CSV table of C-alpha atoms and ligand atoms in Angstrom, one decimal:
chain,number,residue,atom,x,y,z
G,1,MET,CA,30.0,-16.7,-1.9
G,2,GLN,CA,28.8,-13.1,-2.0
G,3,THR,CA,25.3,-12.2,-0.9
G,4,VAL,CA,23.4,-9.0,-1.7
G,5,LYS,CA,20.1,-8.1,-0.2
G,6,MET,CA,17.0,-6.2,-1.0
G,7,VAL,CA,14.3,-5.2,1.4
G,8,ILE,CA,10.6,-5.5,0.8
G,9,SER,CA,8.6,-3.2,3.0
G,10,GLY,CA,5.2,-1.7,3.4
G,11,ALA,CA,2.2,-1.6,5.7
G,12,VAL,CA,0.5,-4.7,7.1
G,13,ASN,CA,-1.3,-6.6,4.4
G,14,ALA,CA,0.4,-4.7,1.6
G,15,GLY,CA,1.6,-8.0,0.1
G,16,LYS,CA,5.2,-8.4,1.3
G,17,THR,CA,4.9,-12.2,2.0
G,18,GLU,CA,3.1,-12.7,-1.3
G,19,PHE,CA,5.7,-10.8,-3.2
G,20,ILE,CA,8.6,-12.7,-1.8
G,21,LYS,CA,6.8,-16.0,-2.2
G,22,THR,CA,6.1,-15.4,-5.8
G,23,ILE,CA,9.8,-14.9,-6.8
G,24,SER,CA,11.8,-16.8,-4.3
G,25,GLU,CA,13.5,-20.1,-5.3
G,26,ILE,CA,13.1,-21.5,-1.9
G,27,GLU,CA,10.0,-21.9,0.3
G,28,VAL,CA,9.6,-18.6,2.0
G,29,VAL,CA,10.7,-18.7,5.5
G,30,SER,CA,8.0,-16.8,7.4
G,31,THR,CA,7.2,-17.3,11.0
G,32,GLU,CA,3.5,-16.6,11.2
G,33,ARG,CA,2.1,-16.2,14.7
G,34,ARG,CA,-1.2,-14.9,15.9
G,35,ALA,CA,-1.1,-11.2,16.3
G,36,THR,CA,-2.3,-9.8,19.5
G,37,ASP,CA,-2.9,-6.2,18.6
G,38,ASP,CA,-5.2,-4.5,16.2
G,39,THR,CA,-3.6,-6.0,13.2
G,40,ARG,CA,-5.8,-8.9,14.0
G,41,LEU,CA,-8.7,-6.9,12.7
G,42,ILE,CA,-7.1,-6.8,9.3
G,43,LYS,CA,-6.3,-10.5,9.0
G,44,LYS,CA,-6.1,-13.4,11.3
G,45,GLU,CA,-2.5,-14.3,10.9
G,46,THR,CA,0.2,-11.7,10.5
G,47,THR,CA,3.9,-11.9,10.0
G,48,VAL,CA,5.7,-11.3,13.2
G,49,ALA,CA,9.1,-12.7,12.2
G,50,MET,CA,10.4,-11.9,8.8
G,51,ASP,CA,9.9,-13.2,5.4
G,52,PHE,CA,13.0,-14.4,3.6
G,53,GLY,CA,13.5,-15.3,0.0
G,54,ARG,CA,16.5,-16.3,-2.0
G,55,ILE,CA,17.5,-16.2,-5.7
G,56,ALA,CA,20.8,-17.7,-6.7
G,57,ILE,CA,22.5,-15.5,-9.3
G,58,GLY,CA,25.4,-17.9,-9.9
G,59,ASP,CA,27.8,-20.2,-8.0
G,60,ASP,CA,29.3,-17.2,-6.2
G,61,LEU,CA,26.5,-14.8,-5.8
G,62,VAL,CA,23.1,-14.9,-4.2
G,63,LEU,CA,20.3,-12.4,-3.8
G,64,HIS,CA,18.4,-12.3,-0.5
G,65,LEU,CA,15.0,-10.7,-0.2
G,66,PHE,CA,13.8,-9.7,3.2
G,67,GLY,CA,10.3,-8.6,4.2
G,68,THR,CA,10.1,-6.2,7.1
G,69,PRO,CA,8.0,-7.5,10.0
G,70,GLY,CA,4.6,-6.0,9.7
G,71,GLN,CA,3.3,-4.8,13.0
G,72,LYS,CA,6.0,-3.5,15.3
G,73,ARG,CA,7.3,-1.0,12.9
G,74,PHE,CA,10.7,0.7,13.1
G,75,ASP,CA,12.2,-1.5,15.7
G,76,PHE,CA,15.8,-2.7,15.8
G,77,MET,CA,15.0,-5.4,13.4
G,78,TRP,CA,14.3,-2.9,10.7
G,79,GLU,CA,17.6,-1.2,11.3
G,80,ILE,CA,19.5,-4.5,11.0
G,81,LEU,CA,17.6,-5.4,7.9
G,82,SER,CA,18.3,-2.1,6.2
G,83,GLU,CA,22.0,-2.1,6.8
G,84,GLY,CA,23.9,-2.8,3.6
G,85,MET,CA,20.8,-3.2,1.5
G,86,LEU,CA,21.1,-2.7,-2.2
G,87,GLY,CA,17.6,-1.4,-2.7
G,88,LEU,CA,14.1,-1.2,-1.3
G,89,VAL,CA,10.7,-2.0,-2.6
G,90,ILE,CA,7.8,-0.2,-0.8
G,91,LEU,CA,4.6,-2.1,-1.4
G,92,VAL,CA,1.3,-0.3,-1.1
G,93,ASP,CA,-2.1,-1.9,-1.0
G,94,SER,CA,-3.6,0.3,-3.7
G,95,THR,CA,-7.1,-0.4,-2.5
G,96,ARG,CA,-6.7,0.9,1.0
G,97,PRO,CA,-6.1,4.7,1.3
G,98,GLU,CA,-6.1,4.2,5.1
G,99,THR,CA,-2.6,2.8,4.8
G,100,PHE,CA,-1.1,5.6,2.8
G,101,ARG,CA,0.0,7.6,5.8
G,102,GLU,CA,1.7,4.6,7.3
G,103,THR,CA,3.4,4.1,4.0
G,104,ASN,CA,4.8,7.6,4.1
G,105,ARG,CA,6.1,7.0,7.6
G,106,ILE,CA,7.8,3.9,6.4
G,107,ILE,CA,9.5,5.7,3.5
G,108,ASP,CA,10.5,8.4,5.9
G,109,PHE,CA,12.0,5.9,8.3
G,110,PHE,CA,14.2,4.4,5.6
G,111,MET,CA,15.2,7.7,4.1
G,112,SER,CA,16.1,9.2,7.4
G,113,TYR,CA,19.1,6.9,7.5
G,114,ARG,CA,20.3,7.1,4.0
G,115,GLU,CA,19.1,7.8,0.5
G,116,THR,CA,18.5,4.2,-0.5
G,117,PRO,CA,17.5,3.4,-4.0
G,118,TYR,CA,13.8,2.5,-3.9
G,119,VAL,CA,10.7,2.1,-5.9
G,120,VAL,CA,7.1,2.1,-4.9
G,121,ALA,CA,4.9,-0.8,-6.1
G,122,ALA,CA,1.2,-0.1,-6.3
G,123,ASN,CA,0.1,-3.6,-5.4
G,124,LYS,CA,-3.2,-5.4,-6.0
G,125,GLN,CA,-3.8,-3.7,-9.3
G,126,ASP,CA,-6.1,-6.6,-10.2
G,127,ARG,CA,-8.6,-5.6,-7.5
G,128,PRO,CA,-11.5,-3.3,-8.2
G,129,ASN,CA,-11.1,0.1,-6.5
G,130,ALA,CA,-7.3,0.0,-6.8
G,131,TRP,CA,-5.8,3.5,-7.1
G,132,SER,CA,-3.6,3.8,-10.2
G,133,PRO,CA,0.1,4.3,-9.8
G,134,GLU,CA,-0.3,7.9,-10.9
G,135,GLU,CA,-3.0,8.5,-8.3
G,136,LEU,CA,-0.8,6.8,-5.7
G,137,ARG,CA,2.1,9.1,-6.6
G,138,LEU,CA,-0.1,12.1,-5.9
G,139,ALA,CA,-1.6,10.6,-2.7
G,140,LEU,CA,1.8,9.8,-1.3
G,141,ARG,CA,3.4,13.0,-2.7
G,142,LEU,CA,6.3,11.2,-4.2
G,143,PRO,CA,8.8,13.2,-6.2
G,144,ALA,CA,8.8,12.8,-9.9
G,145,HIS,CA,12.1,10.8,-10.0
G,146,ILE,CA,10.7,8.0,-7.8
G,147,LYS,CA,9.2,5.2,-9.8
G,148,VAL,CA,5.7,4.1,-8.9
G,149,LEU,CA,5.0,0.8,-10.6
G,150,PRO,CA,1.8,-1.2,-11.1
G,151,CYS,CA,2.1,-4.5,-9.3
G,152,MET,CA,0.4,-7.8,-8.6
G,153,ALA,CA,2.4,-9.6,-6.0
G,154,THR,CA,0.6,-12.8,-7.0
G,155,ASP,CA,2.0,-12.6,-10.6
G,156,ARG,CA,5.5,-13.5,-11.3
G,157,GLU,CA,6.0,-11.3,-14.3
G,158,SER,CA,4.8,-8.3,-12.4
G,159,VAL,CA,7.1,-9.0,-9.4
G,160,LYS,CA,10.0,-9.5,-11.9
G,161,ASN,CA,9.2,-6.2,-13.4
G,162,VAL,CA,9.3,-4.4,-10.1
G,163,LEU,CA,12.7,-5.9,-9.2
G,164,LEU,CA,14.1,-5.0,-12.6
G,165,GLU,CA,12.9,-1.4,-12.3
G,166,LEU,CA,14.6,-1.3,-8.9
G,167,LEU,CA,17.7,-2.7,-10.4
G,168,ASP,CA,17.6,-0.1,-13.0
G,169,VAL,CA,17.7,2.6,-10.3
G,170,ILE,CA,20.5,0.8,-8.5
G,171,MET,CA,22.4,0.6,-11.8
G,172,GLN,CA,22.4,4.3,-12.1
G,173,ARG,CA,24.2,4.6,-8.7
G,174,SER,CA,26.6,1.8,-9.3
G,175,GLU,CA,30.3,2.2,-10.3
G,176,ASP,CA,32.2,0.8,-13.1
A,1,MET,CA,-13.1,2.9,-11.4
A,2,PRO,CA,-14.1,5.1,-8.5
A,3,LEU,CA,-11.6,6.1,-5.8
A,4,VAL,CA,-13.0,5.2,-2.4
A,5,GLY,CA,-11.9,5.8,1.2
A,6,ASN,CA,-12.6,7.7,4.4
A,7,ILE,CA,-11.5,11.3,5.0
A,8,ARG,CA,-10.4,10.2,8.4
A,9,ASP,CA,-7.5,8.4,6.7
A,10,PHE,CA,-7.1,10.5,3.6
A,11,GLY,CA,-8.1,14.1,4.3
A,12,LEU,CA,-10.2,16.4,2.2
A,13,SER,CA,-7.2,18.6,1.6
A,14,ASP,CA,-5.1,15.6,0.5
A,15,PHE,CA,-7.9,14.8,-1.9
A,16,LEU,CA,-8.0,18.3,-3.3
A,17,TYR,CA,-4.3,18.2,-3.9
A,18,LEU,CA,-4.8,14.9,-5.8
A,19,VAL,CA,-7.6,16.4,-7.9
A,20,ASP,CA,-5.5,19.5,-8.7
A,21,ARG,CA,-2.2,17.8,-9.5
A,22,GLY,CA,-4.0,14.9,-11.3
A,23,TYR,CA,-5.9,17.4,-13.4
A,24,LYS,CA,-9.0,15.4,-12.6
A,25,THR,CA,-12.6,15.7,-14.0
A,26,GLY,CA,-15.3,14.1,-11.9
A,27,CYS,CA,-17.3,14.2,-8.8
A,28,LEU,CA,-16.2,13.7,-5.2
A,29,HIS,CA,-19.1,12.4,-3.1
A,30,LEU,CA,-18.8,12.7,0.6
A,31,SER,CA,-21.2,11.2,3.1
A,32,ARG,CA,-21.5,10.7,6.9
A,33,ALA,CA,-24.6,9.8,8.8
A,34,ASP,CA,-27.5,11.5,6.9
A,35,GLU,CA,-25.3,14.2,5.3
A,36,MET,CA,-24.1,14.1,1.8
A,37,ALA,CA,-22.1,16.5,-0.4
A,38,SER,CA,-20.9,16.4,-3.9
A,39,LEU,CA,-18.0,18.4,-5.3
A,40,TYR,CA,-17.6,18.6,-9.1
A,41,PHE,CA,-14.3,19.2,-10.7
A,42,GLU,CA,-13.1,19.9,-14.2
A,43,LYS,CA,-9.5,19.5,-15.0
A,44,GLY,CA,-8.5,19.9,-11.4
A,45,LYS,CA,-10.7,23.0,-10.7
A,46,LEU,CA,-13.9,23.2,-8.7
A,47,LEU,CA,-17.0,23.8,-10.8
A,48,THR,CA,-19.7,23.5,-8.2
A,49,ALA,CA,-20.6,21.9,-4.9
A,50,THR,CA,-24.0,20.7,-3.7
A,51,ARG,CA,-25.3,19.3,-0.5
A,52,LYS,CA,-28.1,16.9,-0.2
A,53,ASP,CA,-30.1,19.3,2.0
A,54,ASP,CA,-29.5,22.2,-0.4
A,55,ASN,CA,-29.4,20.8,-3.9
A,56,VAL,CA,-31.3,23.5,-5.8
A,57,PRO,CA,-31.0,24.7,-9.4
A,58,VAL,CA,-28.9,27.9,-9.8
A,59,THR,CA,-32.1,29.8,-10.7
A,60,ASP,CA,-33.8,29.0,-7.4
A,61,LEU,CA,-30.6,29.8,-5.5
A,62,LEU,CA,-30.4,33.2,-7.2
A,63,VAL,CA,-34.0,34.0,-6.5
A,64,ARG,CA,-33.5,33.1,-2.9
A,65,LYS,CA,-30.5,35.4,-2.8
A,66,GLY,CA,-32.6,38.2,-4.4
A,67,LYS,CA,-30.4,38.3,-7.6
A,68,LEU,CA,-33.2,37.2,-9.9
A,69,THR,CA,-37.0,37.7,-9.9
A,70,PRO,CA,-39.1,34.5,-10.2
A,71,ALA,CA,-40.2,35.8,-13.6
A,72,GLN,CA,-36.6,36.1,-14.7
A,73,ALA,CA,-35.9,32.6,-13.4
A,74,GLU,CA,-38.7,31.2,-15.4
A,75,GLN,CA,-37.5,33.0,-18.5
A,76,ALA,CA,-34.1,31.3,-18.0
A,77,VAL,CA,-35.6,27.9,-17.4
A,78,HIS,CA,-37.6,28.3,-20.6
A,79,ALA,CA,-34.6,29.4,-22.7
A,80,HIS,CA,-32.5,26.6,-21.2
A,81,GLN,CA,-34.8,23.9,-22.5
A,82,ASN,CA,-34.0,24.9,-26.1
A,83,GLN,CA,-30.2,24.8,-25.5
A,84,ASN,CA,-28.7,21.4,-25.6
A,85,GLY,CA,-25.8,20.9,-23.2
A,86,ALA,CA,-25.2,24.5,-22.2
A,87,SER,CA,-25.2,25.2,-18.5
A,88,MET,CA,-27.9,27.3,-16.9
A,89,SER,CA,-25.2,29.7,-15.7
A,90,GLN,CA,-24.2,30.3,-19.3
A,91,VAL,CA,-27.8,30.9,-20.3
A,92,LEU,CA,-28.3,33.4,-17.5
A,93,ILE,CA,-25.2,35.3,-18.7
A,94,ASP,CA,-26.3,35.1,-22.4
A,95,LEU,CA,-29.7,36.5,-21.6
A,96,HIS,CA,-28.1,39.3,-19.6
A,97,LEU,CA,-30.1,38.3,-16.6
A,98,ILE,CA,-27.0,38.6,-14.4
A,99,GLY,CA,-23.5,39.8,-15.1
A,100,ARG,CA,-20.7,37.2,-15.3
A,101,ASP,CA,-18.7,38.8,-12.5
A,102,GLU,CA,-21.7,39.1,-10.3
A,103,LEU,CA,-22.8,35.5,-10.9
A,104,GLN,CA,-19.2,34.4,-10.1
A,105,ARG,CA,-19.1,36.3,-6.9
A,106,VAL,CA,-22.5,35.1,-5.6
A,107,LEU,CA,-21.9,31.4,-6.6
A,108,GLN,CA,-18.3,31.4,-5.4
A,109,GLN,CA,-19.2,32.7,-2.0
A,110,HIS,CA,-22.0,30.1,-1.7
A,111,ILE,CA,-19.9,27.2,-2.8
A,112,GLU,CA,-16.9,28.2,-0.7
A,113,GLU,CA,-19.1,28.2,2.4
A,114,SER,CA,-20.4,24.7,1.6
A,115,VAL,CA,-16.9,23.4,1.0
A,116,TYR,CA,-15.4,25.0,4.2
A,117,ALA,CA,-18.0,23.3,6.3
A,118,LEU,CA,-16.8,20.0,4.9
A,119,PHE,CA,-13.3,20.6,6.3
A,120,GLY,CA,-14.9,20.3,9.7
A,121,TRP,CA,-15.7,16.7,9.1
A,122,SER,CA,-13.3,14.4,11.0
A,123,GLU,CA,-14.6,11.4,9.2
A,124,GLY,CA,-16.8,10.4,6.3
A,125,GLU,CA,-16.8,8.1,3.3
A,126,PHE,CA,-15.6,9.5,0.0
A,127,ARG,CA,-16.1,8.3,-3.5
A,128,PHE,CA,-14.6,9.9,-6.5
A,129,GLU,CA,-16.4,9.2,-9.8
A,130,GLN,CA,-14.1,10.0,-12.7
A,131,GLY,CA,-15.8,11.9,-15.5
A,132,GLN,CA,-19.0,12.5,-13.7
A,133,ARG,CA,-20.4,16.0,-14.5
A,134,PRO,CA,-22.9,18.2,-12.7
A,135,GLU,CA,-26.5,18.8,-13.8
A,136,PRO,CA,-26.6,21.7,-16.3
A,137,THR,CA,-29.0,23.5,-13.9
A,138,ALA,CA,-26.6,23.2,-11.0
A,139,PRO,CA,-24.9,26.4,-9.6
A,140,ILE,CA,-21.9,26.1,-11.8
A,141,MET,CA,-19.4,28.9,-11.5
A,142,PRO,CA,-18.5,30.7,-14.8
A,143,ILE,CA,-14.9,30.5,-13.8
A,144,PRO,CA,-13.8,27.2,-12.1
A,145,LEU,CA,-12.1,27.7,-8.8
A,146,PRO,CA,-8.4,26.7,-8.2
A,147,VAL,CA,-8.3,24.4,-5.2
A,148,GLU,CA,-5.1,25.8,-3.6
A,149,HIS,CA,-7.3,28.6,-2.3
A,150,LEU,CA,-9.8,26.1,-0.7
A,151,ILE,CA,-6.9,24.1,0.8
A,152,MET,CA,-5.4,27.0,2.6
A,153,GLU,CA,-8.8,28.0,4.1
A,154,GLY,CA,-9.5,24.4,5.0
A,155,VAL,CA,-6.1,24.0,6.8
A,156,ARG,CA,-6.8,27.2,8.8
A,157,ARG,CA,-9.5,25.1,10.5
A,158,ILE,CA,-7.2,22.4,11.6
A,159,ASP,CA,-6.5,22.5,15.3
A,160,GLU,CA,-5.0,19.1,16.1
A,161,TRP,CA,-1.4,18.1,15.9
A,162,GLY,CA,-2.2,14.6,14.7
A,163,ARG,CA,-2.9,15.4,11.1
A,164,ILE,CA,0.0,17.8,10.9
A,165,LYS,CA,2.5,15.4,12.4
A,166,ASP,CA,1.8,13.0,9.5
A,167,ARG,CA,3.5,15.3,7.1
A,168,ILE,CA,5.8,17.2,9.4
A,169,PRO,CA,7.1,14.6,11.9
A,170,SER,CA,9.6,17.0,13.5
A,171,THR,CA,10.3,20.7,13.8
A,172,ASP,CA,13.9,20.0,12.9
A,173,MET,CA,12.8,19.7,9.3
A,174,VAL,CA,13.8,22.3,6.7
A,175,VAL,CA,11.2,24.2,4.7
A,176,LYS,CA,11.9,24.9,1.0
A,177,PHE,CA,10.0,26.2,-1.9
A,178,ILE,CA,9.0,23.9,-4.7
A,179,GLU,CA,10.3,24.8,-8.2
A,180,GLN,CA,7.7,27.4,-9.2
A,181,PRO,CA,5.8,28.5,-6.1
A,182,ILE,CA,4.8,31.8,-7.6
A,183,GLU,CA,2.5,30.3,-10.2
A,184,ARG,CA,0.7,28.3,-7.5
A,185,ALA,CA,0.7,31.1,-5.0
A,186,LYS,CA,-1.5,33.2,-7.3
A,187,GLY,CA,-4.7,31.5,-6.3
A,188,ILE,CA,-4.0,32.0,-2.6
A,189,ASN,CA,-4.7,34.9,-0.2
A,190,LEU,CA,-2.5,34.8,2.8
A,191,ALA,CA,-3.3,36.0,6.3
A,192,THR,CA,-0.7,38.2,8.0
A,193,ASP,CA,0.8,35.4,10.1
A,194,GLU,CA,1.0,33.2,7.0
A,195,TRP,CA,2.9,35.9,5.2
A,196,ARG,CA,5.4,36.2,8.1
A,197,VAL,CA,6.1,32.5,7.8
A,198,PHE,CA,6.1,32.6,4.0
A,199,ALA,CA,8.7,35.3,4.0
A,200,ARG,CA,11.0,33.3,6.2
A,201,ILE,CA,11.2,30.2,3.9
A,202,ASN,CA,14.7,30.0,2.6
A,203,GLY,CA,15.5,26.3,2.2
A,204,LYS,CA,17.9,26.4,5.2
A,205,ASP,CA,15.9,27.3,8.3
A,206,THR,CA,14.0,24.6,10.1
A,207,LEU,CA,10.5,25.0,11.4
A,208,ALA,CA,11.9,25.5,14.9
A,209,GLU,CA,14.1,28.3,13.6
A,210,ILE,CA,11.3,29.9,11.8
A,211,ALA,CA,9.2,29.8,15.0
A,212,ARG,CA,12.0,31.5,16.9
A,213,LYS,CA,12.6,34.2,14.3
A,214,THR,CA,8.9,35.0,13.9
A,215,GLY,CA,8.1,34.7,17.6
A,216,MET,CA,5.3,32.4,16.8
A,217,SER,CA,4.5,29.1,18.4
A,218,GLU,CA,5.9,26.0,16.8
A,219,PHE,CA,2.4,24.7,16.5
A,220,ASP,CA,1.3,27.8,14.5
A,221,VAL,CA,4.3,27.6,12.3
A,222,CYS,CA,3.8,23.9,11.6
A,223,ARG,CA,0.1,24.4,10.9
A,224,ILE,CA,0.8,27.2,8.4
A,225,VAL,CA,3.6,25.3,6.7
A,226,TYR,CA,1.3,22.3,6.6
A,227,GLY,CA,-1.1,24.5,4.6
A,228,PHE,CA,1.6,25.5,2.2
A,229,LEU,CA,2.7,21.9,1.9
A,230,THR,CA,-0.8,20.7,1.2
A,231,ALA,CA,-1.4,23.4,-1.3
A,232,GLY,CA,1.8,22.2,-3.0
A,233,LEU,CA,3.8,25.4,-2.4
A,234,VAL,CA,6.6,24.0,-0.3
A,235,ASP,CA,8.4,20.9,0.7
A,236,VAL,CA,9.7,19.9,4.1
A,237,ILE,CA,12.9,17.9,4.0
A,238,ARG,CA,15.1,16.4,6.7
A,239,LYS,CA,18.2,18.3,7.6
A,240,PRO,CA,21.0,16.0,6.5
A,241,ALA,CA,22.6,14.5,9.7
A,242,PRO,CA,26.5,14.8,9.7
A,243,VAL,CA,26.9,11.2,10.8
A,244,PRO,CA,23.7,9.2,10.9
A,245,MET,CA,23.4,7.1,14.0
A,246,LEU,CA,21.4,4.0,14.5
A,247,ALA,CA,19.0,3.7,17.4
A,248,THR,CA,21.3,1.0,18.7
A,249,GLY,CA,23.9,3.7,19.1
A,250,ARG,CA,26.2,2.6,16.3
A,251,PRO,CA,27.1,5.0,13.5
A,252,LEU,CA,25.7,4.0,10.2
A,253,ALA,CA,28.1,2.2,7.9
A,254,GLU,CA,28.8,3.7,4.5
A,255,ALA,CA,26.4,2.9,1.7
A,256,PRO,CA,27.6,-0.1,-0.1
A,257,ARG,CA,29.2,0.7,-3.4
A,258,ILE,CA,28.2,-1.9,-6.0
A,259,LYS,CA,29.7,-2.7,-9.4
A,260,LYS,CA,27.8,-2.3,-12.6
A,261,SER,CA,28.9,-5.8,-13.7
A,262,LEU,CA,27.3,-7.3,-10.6
A,263,VAL,CA,24.0,-5.4,-11.1
A,264,THR,CA,24.0,-6.6,-14.7
A,265,ARG,CA,24.3,-10.2,-13.5
A,266,ILE,CA,21.4,-9.9,-11.2
A,267,ILE,CA,19.3,-8.2,-14.0
A,268,ASN,CA,20.1,-11.0,-16.4
A,269,ARG,CA,19.2,-13.7,-13.9
A,270,ILE,CA,15.8,-12.1,-13.0
A,271,ARG,CA,15.0,-11.5,-16.7
A,272,GLY,CA,15.5,-15.2,-17.3
A,273,MET,CA,13.3,-16.4,-14.5
E,1,GDP,N1,-5.8,-9.6,-5.3
E,1,GDP,C1,-4.6,-9.5,-4.9
E,1,GDP,N2,-4.3,-10.0,-3.6
E,1,GDP,C2,-3.1,-9.8,-3.1
E,1,GDP,C3,-2.0,-9.3,-3.9
E,1,GDP,N3,-0.9,-9.3,-3.2
E,1,GDP,C4,-1.2,-9.8,-2.0
E,1,GDP,N4,-2.5,-10.1,-1.9
E,1,GDP,C5,-3.3,-10.7,-0.8
E,1,GDP,O1,-3.3,-9.7,0.2
E,1,GDP,C6,-3.2,-10.3,1.5
E,1,GDP,C7,-2.0,-9.8,2.3
E,1,GDP,O2,-0.8,-10.2,1.6
E,1,GDP,P1,0.5,-10.5,2.5
E,1,GDP,O3,1.6,-10.9,1.5
E,1,GDP,O4,0.2,-11.5,3.5
E,1,GDP,O5,0.8,-9.1,3.1
E,1,GDP,P2,1.9,-8.7,4.1
E,1,GDP,O6,1.3,-8.4,5.4
E,1,GDP,O7,2.5,-7.4,3.6
E,1,GDP,O8,3.0,-9.8,4.2
E,1,GDP,C8,-3.1,-11.8,1.2
E,1,GDP,O9,-4.4,-12.4,1.3
E,1,GDP,C9,-2.6,-11.9,-0.2
E,1,GDP,O10,-3.0,-13.1,-0.9
E,1,GDP,C10,-2.3,-8.9,-5.3
E,1,GDP,O11,-1.5,-8.4,-6.1
E,1,GDP,N5,-3.6,-9.0,-5.7
E,2,MG,MG1,3.5,-10.9,5.6
């Protein structure tokens, strides 16, 4: 059995748990625990362990989706997670510009190791005040070749679309 | 839908970059405590800026600055009533009450001062209303102002590392020009120190190296490069590490090579979900 993995990252509350829950075939394994630091101001419960989802591709192949733990960023867990990943989805809460800098730091973290294929998902596009993907591209100063996709992590078709766009980027780097 | 936030989190210079690159038309409203300011843009360029405590028609402003007599102002107001849509600035020029260049100079100076004061705000709510246009009687400049120029001046007022570190996390990063910096550099007047740094940018030297070669402090070099970066002139990139190391001390494994056939299988599976 071969497993491949993709990592879903982004700032606290960006929608990582929701994204994985929406597409995973199994109940998302997510150890929620009361946060003790300032993330508590954002929401009562925040992910401290990791989200994990799974999609069987066939009898011999399975895709794992890992969400990065939300509050203690860049620790050894992130490194372990990112080793050998096929690609990366960076989720952004498009309604909260106060998280854009954090998002840049996260992208920088991953890219400092290796040029991993990634896409940026402008999440919560259903909310009023959501910045559009093009506005997010400018706000995050993303280069033209990086895809910034509209996303609603609560919507299956939308999540599928983000993953398919990422797979398209991965495809361009794959070998025959 | 308006774009909302706080300039504590998304700075004024970041917003100006967005307006410029996004070619935006509309009004950026800024407020803190009892202060309020509005910046109007057309296709990414600044048309005018007003503050709540100084929101006067262009005619009043020009009278105050001794550029128009009250009688001339009245003449313009009268003529303007018969024009539909034209800006008061245009009417003043058409009536030869003031020259276009002179009007530009006076209004630009006035507006720049208002905007520069805003860079001193460390926090404040912002709201960008797309498509919103200024009152025709507002002090609209005959020639809209490119924002790169405002950004550089704004950045000159930054004196804390925090904001700079967000974009330039380390002095080991390399500075390189973007594709066509010359076009963008046109709107910008550089101070001597800025030129010294500008001239050193070669896509190979790091910020630390530029600091050493110019004899300037790393902070000053970073602040100046931050300005270029914010104005969209340069990029800072990481120097590629020979062998990337993990924090755990292990060298990073090679990127996995993946077969097209495998990617195709995953794509087909997800399509079918
Ligand atoms: N309206 C809306 N809410 C969303 C969307 N995605 C996530 N949320 C909500 O945003 C909050 C944070 O999402 P969560 O997945 O827990 O974020 P995480 O911290 O990144 O794991 C939850 O209340 C979600 O239900 C979306 O696309 N639209
Ligand atoms: Mg979560």
